[in-house]
Short mmCIF file of C-alpha atoms and ligand atoms in Angstrom, two decimals:
data_model
loop_
_atom_site.label_atom_id
_atom_site.label_comp_id
_atom_site.label_asym_id
_atom_site.label_seq_id
_atom_site.Cartn_x
_atom_site.Cartn_y
_atom_site.Cartn_z
CA MET A 1 -62.38 -42.45 14.63
CA ILE A 2 -65.69 -43.01 12.88
CA PRO A 3 -64.55 -44.52 9.55
CA VAL A 4 -65.90 -43.15 6.30
CA CYS A 5 -67.26 -46.60 5.50
CA LYS A 6 -66.85 -50.16 6.67
CA PRO A 7 -68.30 -53.46 5.48
CA TRP A 8 -71.20 -55.06 7.33
CA LEU A 9 -71.48 -58.84 7.36
CA PRO A 10 -74.41 -59.50 9.69
CA GLY A 11 -75.67 -62.87 8.40
CA ASN A 12 -74.31 -66.22 7.19
CA GLU A 13 -71.13 -64.86 5.61
CA GLU A 14 -68.73 -66.67 7.95
CA LYS A 15 -70.72 -69.92 7.87
CA TYR A 16 -70.85 -70.06 4.07
CA VAL A 17 -67.18 -69.13 3.62
CA LEU A 18 -66.21 -71.94 6.00
CA ASP A 19 -68.50 -74.27 4.09
CA ALA A 20 -66.81 -73.35 0.79
CA ILE A 21 -63.41 -74.04 2.35
CA ARG A 22 -64.41 -77.26 4.12
CA THR A 23 -66.00 -78.67 0.97
CA ASN A 24 -62.88 -77.68 -1.01
CA TRP A 25 -64.85 -75.51 -3.51
CA ILE A 26 -62.51 -72.55 -3.25
CA SER A 27 -62.02 -71.54 -6.86
CA SER A 28 -64.30 -70.36 -9.65
CA LYS A 29 -66.80 -73.22 -9.56
CA GLY A 30 -69.23 -74.06 -6.80
CA GLU A 31 -72.78 -73.74 -5.58
CA TYR A 32 -72.34 -70.28 -4.05
CA LEU A 33 -71.41 -68.82 -7.43
CA ASP A 34 -74.60 -70.19 -8.98
CA LYS A 35 -76.73 -69.11 -6.03
CA PHE A 36 -75.22 -65.65 -5.86
CA GLU A 37 -75.74 -65.01 -9.59
CA GLU A 38 -79.28 -66.37 -9.42
CA GLU A 39 -80.23 -64.25 -6.40
CA PHE A 40 -78.62 -61.14 -7.82
CA ALA A 41 -80.44 -61.47 -11.15
CA LYS A 42 -83.71 -62.05 -9.30
CA TYR A 43 -83.09 -59.03 -7.11
CA CYS A 44 -82.39 -56.78 -10.09
CA GLY A 45 -85.29 -58.20 -12.10
CA THR A 46 -83.02 -59.30 -14.97
CA LYS A 47 -82.80 -62.66 -16.69
CA TYR A 48 -79.05 -63.11 -16.29
CA ALA A 49 -76.26 -62.14 -13.91
CA VAL A 50 -72.60 -62.84 -14.66
CA SER A 51 -70.21 -62.51 -11.73
CA CYS A 52 -66.63 -61.32 -12.13
CA THR A 53 -63.68 -60.02 -10.15
CA SER A 54 -64.48 -56.30 -9.82
CA GLY A 55 -66.63 -53.41 -10.95
CA LEU A 56 -63.93 -52.49 -13.45
CA ALA A 57 -63.90 -56.05 -14.82
CA ALA A 58 -67.71 -55.92 -15.12
CA LEU A 59 -67.54 -52.67 -17.11
CA HIS A 60 -64.78 -54.05 -19.31
CA LEU A 61 -66.69 -57.29 -20.00
CA ALA A 62 -69.73 -55.20 -20.91
CA CYS A 63 -67.75 -52.98 -23.28
CA VAL A 64 -66.01 -55.91 -25.00
CA SER A 65 -69.15 -58.02 -25.33
CA LEU A 66 -70.93 -55.10 -27.03
CA GLY A 67 -68.09 -55.00 -29.55
CA LEU A 68 -66.57 -51.62 -28.67
CA LYS A 69 -63.25 -51.09 -30.40
CA LYS A 70 -60.69 -48.58 -31.62
CA GLY A 71 -62.33 -45.69 -33.43
CA ASP A 72 -65.60 -45.93 -31.47
CA GLU A 73 -66.70 -43.27 -28.99
CA VAL A 74 -68.55 -43.72 -25.72
CA ILE A 75 -70.31 -40.92 -23.83
CA VAL A 76 -69.50 -40.92 -20.09
CA PRO A 77 -69.72 -38.32 -17.32
CA THR A 78 -66.49 -36.58 -16.34
CA PHE A 79 -67.65 -36.69 -12.72
CA THR A 80 -67.12 -40.38 -12.03
CA MET A 81 -64.51 -42.81 -10.81
CA ALA A 82 -61.69 -43.60 -13.23
CA ALA A 83 -62.87 -47.20 -13.72
CA SER A 84 -65.79 -46.04 -15.91
CA VAL A 85 -63.40 -44.31 -18.31
CA ASN A 86 -60.66 -46.95 -18.13
CA ALA A 87 -63.02 -49.77 -19.10
CA ILE A 88 -63.75 -47.88 -22.33
CA ILE A 89 -60.07 -47.10 -22.91
CA PHE A 90 -59.10 -50.80 -22.56
CA THR A 91 -61.23 -51.63 -25.64
CA GLY A 92 -59.47 -49.03 -27.78
CA ALA A 93 -62.60 -46.85 -27.91
CA THR A 94 -62.44 -43.20 -26.85
CA PRO A 95 -64.42 -41.87 -23.87
CA VAL A 96 -66.21 -38.58 -24.53
CA LEU A 97 -66.78 -36.55 -21.38
CA VAL A 98 -70.01 -34.79 -20.38
CA ASP A 99 -70.68 -32.45 -17.44
CA SER A 100 -73.04 -33.21 -14.53
CA GLU A 101 -76.43 -32.06 -13.32
CA ILE A 102 -76.21 -29.57 -10.49
CA ASP A 103 -78.65 -31.43 -8.23
CA THR A 104 -78.22 -35.19 -8.78
CA TRP A 105 -74.50 -34.92 -9.70
CA ASN A 106 -75.23 -37.45 -12.49
CA ILE A 107 -74.53 -37.00 -16.21
CA ASP A 108 -76.34 -33.93 -17.57
CA THR A 109 -78.71 -35.52 -20.08
CA THR A 110 -79.26 -32.18 -21.82
CA LYS A 111 -75.58 -32.13 -22.79
CA ILE A 112 -75.32 -35.62 -24.26
CA GLU A 113 -76.61 -35.04 -27.78
CA GLU A 114 -74.14 -32.27 -28.58
CA LYS A 115 -71.33 -34.83 -27.99
CA ILE A 116 -72.72 -37.50 -30.31
CA THR A 117 -70.85 -38.06 -33.59
CA SER A 118 -70.95 -40.73 -36.29
CA LYS A 119 -68.43 -42.66 -34.16
CA THR A 120 -70.55 -42.78 -31.01
CA LYS A 121 -71.53 -46.35 -30.14
CA ALA A 122 -72.69 -46.22 -26.53
CA ILE A 123 -73.63 -44.12 -23.51
CA MET A 124 -72.35 -45.08 -20.08
CA PRO A 125 -74.45 -43.36 -17.41
CA VAL A 126 -73.09 -43.64 -13.85
CA HIS A 127 -75.49 -43.63 -10.89
CA ILE A 128 -73.37 -41.37 -8.73
CA TYR A 129 -73.32 -42.04 -4.97
CA GLY A 130 -76.48 -44.15 -5.27
CA HIS A 131 -78.87 -41.77 -7.06
CA PRO A 132 -80.09 -43.19 -10.39
CA CYS A 133 -79.64 -41.20 -13.58
CA ASP A 134 -82.61 -39.93 -15.56
CA MET A 135 -82.77 -43.14 -17.57
CA SER A 136 -85.77 -42.40 -19.78
CA MET A 137 -84.00 -39.33 -21.17
CA ILE A 138 -80.90 -41.43 -21.80
CA TYR A 139 -82.99 -44.22 -23.31
CA GLN A 140 -84.66 -41.81 -25.75
CA ILE A 141 -81.32 -40.40 -26.88
CA ALA A 142 -79.85 -43.90 -27.26
CA LYS A 143 -82.84 -45.05 -29.28
CA LYS A 144 -82.75 -42.02 -31.55
CA HIS A 145 -79.05 -42.49 -32.32
CA ASN A 146 -79.00 -46.29 -32.18
CA LEU A 147 -76.58 -46.49 -29.24
CA PHE A 148 -75.98 -49.11 -26.57
CA ILE A 149 -76.38 -48.19 -22.92
CA ILE A 150 -73.99 -49.61 -20.34
CA GLU A 151 -75.07 -48.65 -16.84
CA ASP A 152 -72.30 -48.14 -14.33
CA ALA A 153 -74.33 -49.14 -11.27
CA ALA A 154 -71.21 -49.82 -9.17
CA GLU A 155 -72.47 -47.46 -6.46
CA ALA A 156 -76.17 -48.09 -6.80
CA THR A 157 -77.13 -51.63 -5.77
CA GLY A 158 -80.78 -51.41 -4.76
CA ALA A 159 -81.39 -47.93 -6.16
CA GLU A 160 -84.51 -47.57 -8.31
CA TYR A 161 -85.66 -45.57 -11.29
CA ILE A 162 -89.47 -45.41 -11.42
CA GLY A 163 -89.65 -48.65 -9.46
CA LYS A 164 -87.09 -50.53 -11.56
CA LYS A 165 -83.72 -51.50 -10.17
CA ALA A 166 -80.60 -49.62 -11.24
CA GLY A 167 -78.62 -51.88 -13.55
CA SER A 168 -81.74 -53.38 -15.14
CA LEU A 169 -82.46 -50.36 -17.31
CA SER A 170 -79.99 -50.86 -20.15
CA ASP A 171 -78.22 -53.40 -22.34
CA ILE A 172 -75.86 -54.32 -19.51
CA GLY A 173 -75.73 -53.07 -15.91
CA CYS A 174 -72.44 -53.32 -14.02
CA PHE A 175 -71.92 -53.56 -10.25
CA SER A 176 -68.99 -53.50 -7.84
CA PHE A 177 -68.81 -55.50 -4.60
CA TYR A 178 -65.75 -53.77 -3.15
CA ALA A 179 -65.78 -53.60 0.67
CA ASN A 180 -67.45 -50.18 0.83
CA LYS A 181 -70.36 -51.25 -1.39
CA ILE A 182 -73.79 -51.92 0.13
CA ILE A 183 -73.58 -55.56 -0.98
CA THR A 184 -69.98 -56.70 -0.77
CA THR A 185 -67.83 -59.74 -1.49
CA GLY A 186 -64.59 -58.00 -0.44
CA GLU A 187 -63.65 -57.61 -4.09
CA GLY A 188 -66.01 -58.56 -6.90
CA GLY A 189 -68.36 -57.44 -9.62
CA MET A 190 -71.45 -58.43 -11.61
CA CYS A 191 -72.96 -57.77 -15.04
CA VAL A 192 -76.72 -58.07 -15.40
CA THR A 193 -78.63 -58.27 -18.67
CA ASP A 194 -81.79 -59.63 -20.28
CA ASN A 195 -79.88 -60.61 -23.40
CA LYS A 196 -78.92 -64.31 -23.46
CA GLU A 197 -76.26 -63.89 -26.13
CA LEU A 198 -74.53 -61.09 -24.23
CA ALA A 199 -74.65 -63.10 -20.99
CA GLU A 200 -73.08 -66.11 -22.72
CA LYS A 201 -70.46 -63.92 -24.33
CA MET A 202 -69.52 -62.37 -20.99
CA ARG A 203 -69.37 -65.82 -19.31
CA LYS A 204 -66.97 -66.94 -22.02
CA LEU A 205 -64.82 -63.80 -21.98
CA ARG A 206 -64.39 -63.87 -18.19
CA ASN A 207 -63.03 -67.43 -18.46
CA HIS A 208 -60.13 -67.06 -20.94
CA ALA A 209 -62.67 -67.35 -23.80
CA PHE A 210 -62.34 -71.13 -23.71
CA ASP A 211 -63.99 -72.74 -26.71
CA LEU A 212 -64.82 -76.34 -27.36
CA PRO A 213 -62.74 -78.42 -27.57
CA ARG A 214 -60.99 -76.96 -24.51
CA PHE A 215 -57.83 -74.95 -25.13
CA VAL A 216 -59.11 -73.70 -28.44
CA HIS A 217 -59.60 -69.93 -28.38
CA SER A 218 -61.31 -68.07 -31.17
CA GLU A 219 -61.35 -64.84 -29.13
CA VAL A 220 -59.03 -63.05 -26.74
CA GLY A 221 -60.32 -63.72 -23.22
CA TYR A 222 -59.61 -62.65 -19.66
CA ASN A 223 -59.48 -64.21 -16.25
CA TYR A 224 -62.19 -62.22 -14.48
CA ARG A 225 -63.60 -65.16 -12.47
CA LEU A 226 -65.04 -64.58 -9.02
CA THR A 227 -64.27 -67.37 -6.51
CA ASN A 228 -66.79 -69.53 -4.71
CA ILE A 229 -65.40 -68.14 -1.41
CA GLN A 230 -66.23 -64.59 -2.48
CA ALA A 231 -69.61 -65.73 -3.80
CA ALA A 232 -70.29 -67.35 -0.41
CA ILE A 233 -70.04 -63.89 1.13
CA GLY A 234 -72.15 -62.44 -1.67
CA PHE A 235 -74.89 -65.04 -1.32
CA ALA A 236 -75.06 -64.44 2.44
CA GLN A 237 -75.30 -60.70 1.74
CA MET A 238 -78.15 -61.32 -0.72
CA GLU A 239 -80.09 -63.15 1.99
CA ASN A 240 -80.14 -59.80 3.79
CA ALA A 241 -80.17 -57.54 0.72
CA GLN A 242 -83.33 -55.68 1.57
CA MET A 243 -82.21 -54.99 5.12
CA LEU A 244 -78.69 -53.91 4.07
CA ILE A 245 -80.02 -51.53 1.45
CA GLU A 246 -82.69 -50.04 3.69
CA ALA A 247 -80.12 -49.60 6.48
CA ARG A 248 -77.84 -47.63 4.14
CA ARG A 249 -80.75 -45.57 2.89
CA SER A 250 -81.94 -44.80 6.40
CA VAL A 251 -78.48 -43.42 7.27
CA GLY A 252 -78.94 -41.01 4.34
CA LEU A 253 -82.45 -40.06 5.39
CA ARG A 254 -81.28 -39.39 8.96
CA TYR A 255 -78.52 -37.09 7.69
CA ASN A 256 -81.07 -35.33 5.46
CA LYS A 257 -83.28 -34.65 8.43
CA LEU A 258 -80.53 -33.41 10.74
CA LEU A 259 -78.68 -31.29 8.17
CA LYS A 260 -81.71 -29.80 6.42
CA ASN A 261 -81.59 -26.01 6.21
CA THR A 262 -77.98 -25.76 7.42
CA PRO A 263 -76.69 -22.57 5.78
CA GLY A 264 -73.79 -23.19 3.42
CA LEU A 265 -74.50 -26.89 2.82
CA ILE A 266 -75.90 -28.45 -0.35
CA LEU A 267 -77.35 -31.89 0.40
CA PRO A 268 -78.05 -34.85 -1.90
CA VAL A 269 -81.47 -34.94 -3.54
CA GLU A 270 -83.98 -37.62 -4.37
CA LYS A 271 -85.81 -36.87 -7.61
CA PRO A 272 -89.46 -37.94 -7.93
CA TYR A 273 -88.36 -40.75 -10.30
CA ALA A 274 -85.68 -42.03 -7.94
CA LYS A 275 -85.01 -44.17 -4.95
CA ASN A 276 -81.63 -42.99 -3.73
CA VAL A 277 -79.69 -45.55 -1.68
CA TYR A 278 -77.17 -42.93 -0.46
CA TRP A 279 -74.23 -45.26 -1.07
CA MET A 280 -72.07 -42.40 0.21
CA TYR A 281 -73.68 -39.42 1.86
CA GLY A 282 -72.17 -36.56 -0.11
CA ILE A 283 -72.40 -32.89 0.78
CA VAL A 284 -71.20 -29.82 -1.10
CA LEU A 285 -70.11 -26.55 0.53
CA ASP A 286 -71.79 -23.68 -1.26
CA ASN A 287 -69.72 -20.64 -2.10
CA SER A 288 -70.97 -18.60 0.86
CA ILE A 289 -68.57 -20.54 3.12
CA LYS A 290 -65.04 -19.23 3.34
CA LEU A 291 -63.47 -22.46 4.61
CA THR A 292 -62.19 -24.85 1.98
CA LYS A 293 -63.43 -28.41 1.79
CA GLU A 294 -60.01 -29.58 3.06
CA GLN A 295 -60.25 -27.29 6.11
CA VAL A 296 -63.70 -28.61 7.00
CA MET A 297 -62.54 -32.21 6.47
CA ASP A 298 -59.45 -31.61 8.67
CA ARG A 299 -61.58 -30.18 11.46
CA LEU A 300 -63.93 -33.14 11.30
CA LYS A 301 -60.92 -35.46 11.48
CA GLU A 302 -59.66 -33.67 14.60
CA ARG A 303 -63.01 -34.56 16.17
CA GLY A 304 -62.76 -38.23 15.18
CA ILE A 305 -64.79 -38.15 11.96
CA GLU A 306 -63.26 -39.54 8.78
CA THR A 307 -64.47 -38.14 5.46
CA ARG A 308 -63.43 -38.42 1.82
CA GLY A 309 -63.32 -35.86 -0.97
CA PHE A 310 -65.54 -36.28 -4.03
CA PHE A 311 -64.09 -37.67 -7.24
CA ILE A 312 -61.65 -35.45 -9.07
CA PRO A 313 -63.31 -35.16 -12.50
CA MET A 314 -61.78 -37.15 -15.33
CA HIS A 315 -60.83 -34.07 -17.39
CA LYS A 316 -58.50 -33.11 -14.51
CA GLN A 317 -56.63 -36.43 -14.49
CA PRO A 318 -52.99 -36.28 -15.66
CA ALA A 319 -53.33 -39.79 -17.12
CA TYR A 320 -55.82 -38.38 -19.61
CA TYR A 321 -54.85 -34.73 -20.24
CA ASN A 322 -51.20 -35.79 -20.67
CA LYS A 323 -52.42 -38.29 -23.29
CA THR A 324 -50.58 -41.21 -21.70
CA VAL A 325 -52.73 -43.38 -23.95
CA GLU A 326 -53.70 -42.58 -27.51
CA ASN A 327 -57.46 -42.88 -26.88
CA ALA A 328 -57.55 -40.77 -23.71
CA PRO A 329 -60.61 -38.51 -23.57
CA ASP A 330 -60.40 -34.93 -24.81
CA CYS A 331 -60.07 -32.92 -21.57
CA SER A 332 -60.26 -29.45 -23.10
CA GLY A 333 -63.95 -28.70 -22.68
CA ASN A 334 -65.74 -26.75 -19.96
CA PHE A 335 -67.23 -28.79 -17.15
CA PRO A 336 -68.24 -26.19 -14.55
CA VAL A 337 -70.54 -28.41 -12.47
CA ALA A 338 -68.04 -31.28 -12.23
CA ASP A 339 -65.30 -28.75 -11.35
CA MET A 340 -67.43 -27.30 -8.56
CA LEU A 341 -68.31 -30.78 -7.21
CA GLY A 342 -64.67 -31.86 -7.25
CA GLU A 343 -63.61 -28.70 -5.44
CA ARG A 344 -66.36 -28.38 -2.85
CA GLY A 345 -67.81 -31.86 -2.32
CA PHE A 346 -66.97 -34.58 0.19
CA TYR A 347 -68.75 -37.41 1.87
CA LEU A 348 -69.54 -38.13 5.49
CA PRO A 349 -69.27 -41.54 7.22
CA SER A 350 -71.81 -43.74 5.46
CA SER A 351 -71.55 -47.29 6.87
CA SER A 352 -74.88 -49.10 6.85
CA ASP A 353 -74.62 -49.86 10.60
CA LEU A 354 -73.87 -46.28 11.67
CA ASN A 355 -76.07 -45.66 14.71
CA ASP A 356 -78.24 -42.64 15.52
CA ASN A 357 -75.83 -41.36 18.19
CA GLU A 358 -72.94 -41.39 15.72
CA ILE A 359 -74.99 -39.61 13.05
CA GLU A 360 -76.16 -36.99 15.55
CA TYR A 361 -72.57 -36.46 16.72
CA ILE A 362 -71.30 -36.06 13.14
CA CYS A 363 -74.05 -33.57 12.28
CA SER A 364 -73.57 -31.48 15.42
CA VAL A 365 -69.78 -31.26 14.89
CA LEU A 366 -70.28 -30.36 11.22
CA LYS A 367 -72.81 -27.66 12.07
CA GLU A 368 -70.46 -26.25 14.72
CA ILE A 369 -67.60 -26.04 12.19
CA ILE A 370 -69.84 -24.40 9.60
CA LYS A 371 -71.26 -21.96 12.17
CA ASP A 372 -67.77 -20.90 13.24
CA SER A 373 -66.69 -20.50 9.64
CA PRO A 374 -66.55 -16.96 8.34
CA PHE A 375 -69.23 -16.53 5.67
CA LEU A 376 -68.49 -14.45 2.63
C1 PLP B 401 -68.70 -45.43 -10.40
C2 PLP B 401 -67.76 -46.57 -10.21
N1 PLP B 401 -67.50 -47.38 -11.24
C3 PLP B 401 -66.68 -48.41 -11.13
C4 PLP B 401 -66.05 -48.71 -9.95
C5 PLP B 401 -65.05 -49.82 -9.91
O1 PLP B 401 -65.34 -50.85 -9.03
P1 PLP B 401 -64.18 -51.79 -8.49
O2 PLP B 401 -63.40 -51.02 -7.48
O3 PLP B 401 -64.91 -52.96 -7.90
O4 PLP B 401 -63.36 -52.19 -9.67
C6 PLP B 401 -66.28 -47.91 -8.83
C7 PLP B 401 -65.64 -48.21 -7.55
O5 PLP B 401 -65.97 -47.74 -6.51
C8 PLP B 401 -67.16 -46.80 -8.96
O6 PLP B 401 -67.40 -45.98 -7.95
#
């Protein structure tokens, strides 16, 4: 079976992990943490990087450090992973859902302003599947309404918007290093910012909000500390960052070339402002194909190809429409693009070390299935 995604640790990962263990620096202090944060900030072109335990933790730290609280509202796309919305919910603020663009699958910037109220405090754009959002549009709206921007760049390490790295285009950019991410630490996350005060606040909050003298707490803190062992993997990954990101991107470009002009398939785009890293190579079945997404995915599986369905939009999540929490988002609006993506989208194997033969095999099987499918 060709897995939908697997980690790739081609450099000094093992060596540095062993070094962390042998030198006994196994917890949340150690040279790899400093080096990883330093390299990550440098890579993103930001002044500060604050590591933490996951992408969700990064988003939560960002939301708390910007002071989001009960009664506030945050604009977020409905087509995202639940972590974006949950990070807002944890603060007591209410997520406000917006539909997606038909081509990039990112938040539809033309639909943001109609959702802004006197309670809106921030916009959280999400760079879906590695394609950056139209950040200058978002920036203009945020400036006009005096809003923070928190970038959910969990899926977009290395992606660029007009030559600037995803995550560096807002108040705080948040990353995930889960095993399927282009740069991984197994589990882990990072917040990047140019704002010293915010960086210091996030460093404090991730570490139980210890004050001086120790064991005095003037704020409620968390334990969101990454370990030196995880950072050892991350630092080794950063030594090969360019190669890892280009490898992932070249998988996407190869798919683009082989699947171009296949009737019935909508492929990912790359806008003139964007460098897409194709974190996951998503495709959408257009409505000329009679087979469902599940049928196509099952047939691919029978031929040894693992795939995964797109996100189910947030307005379709029972946790939110059943109001299991008081500040769940309002799910009653119309989100036709997100609905269509959720129903007809899935992604193909996207590991960075997928070879040409595997990609050619996947594309030929997919084309065969589509060709044999009755068209409407
Ligand atoms: C858009 C988005 N945001 C946040 C996250 C959460 O990251 P983590 O799983 O590291 O908590 C993910 C995870 O894949 C994601 O896709």
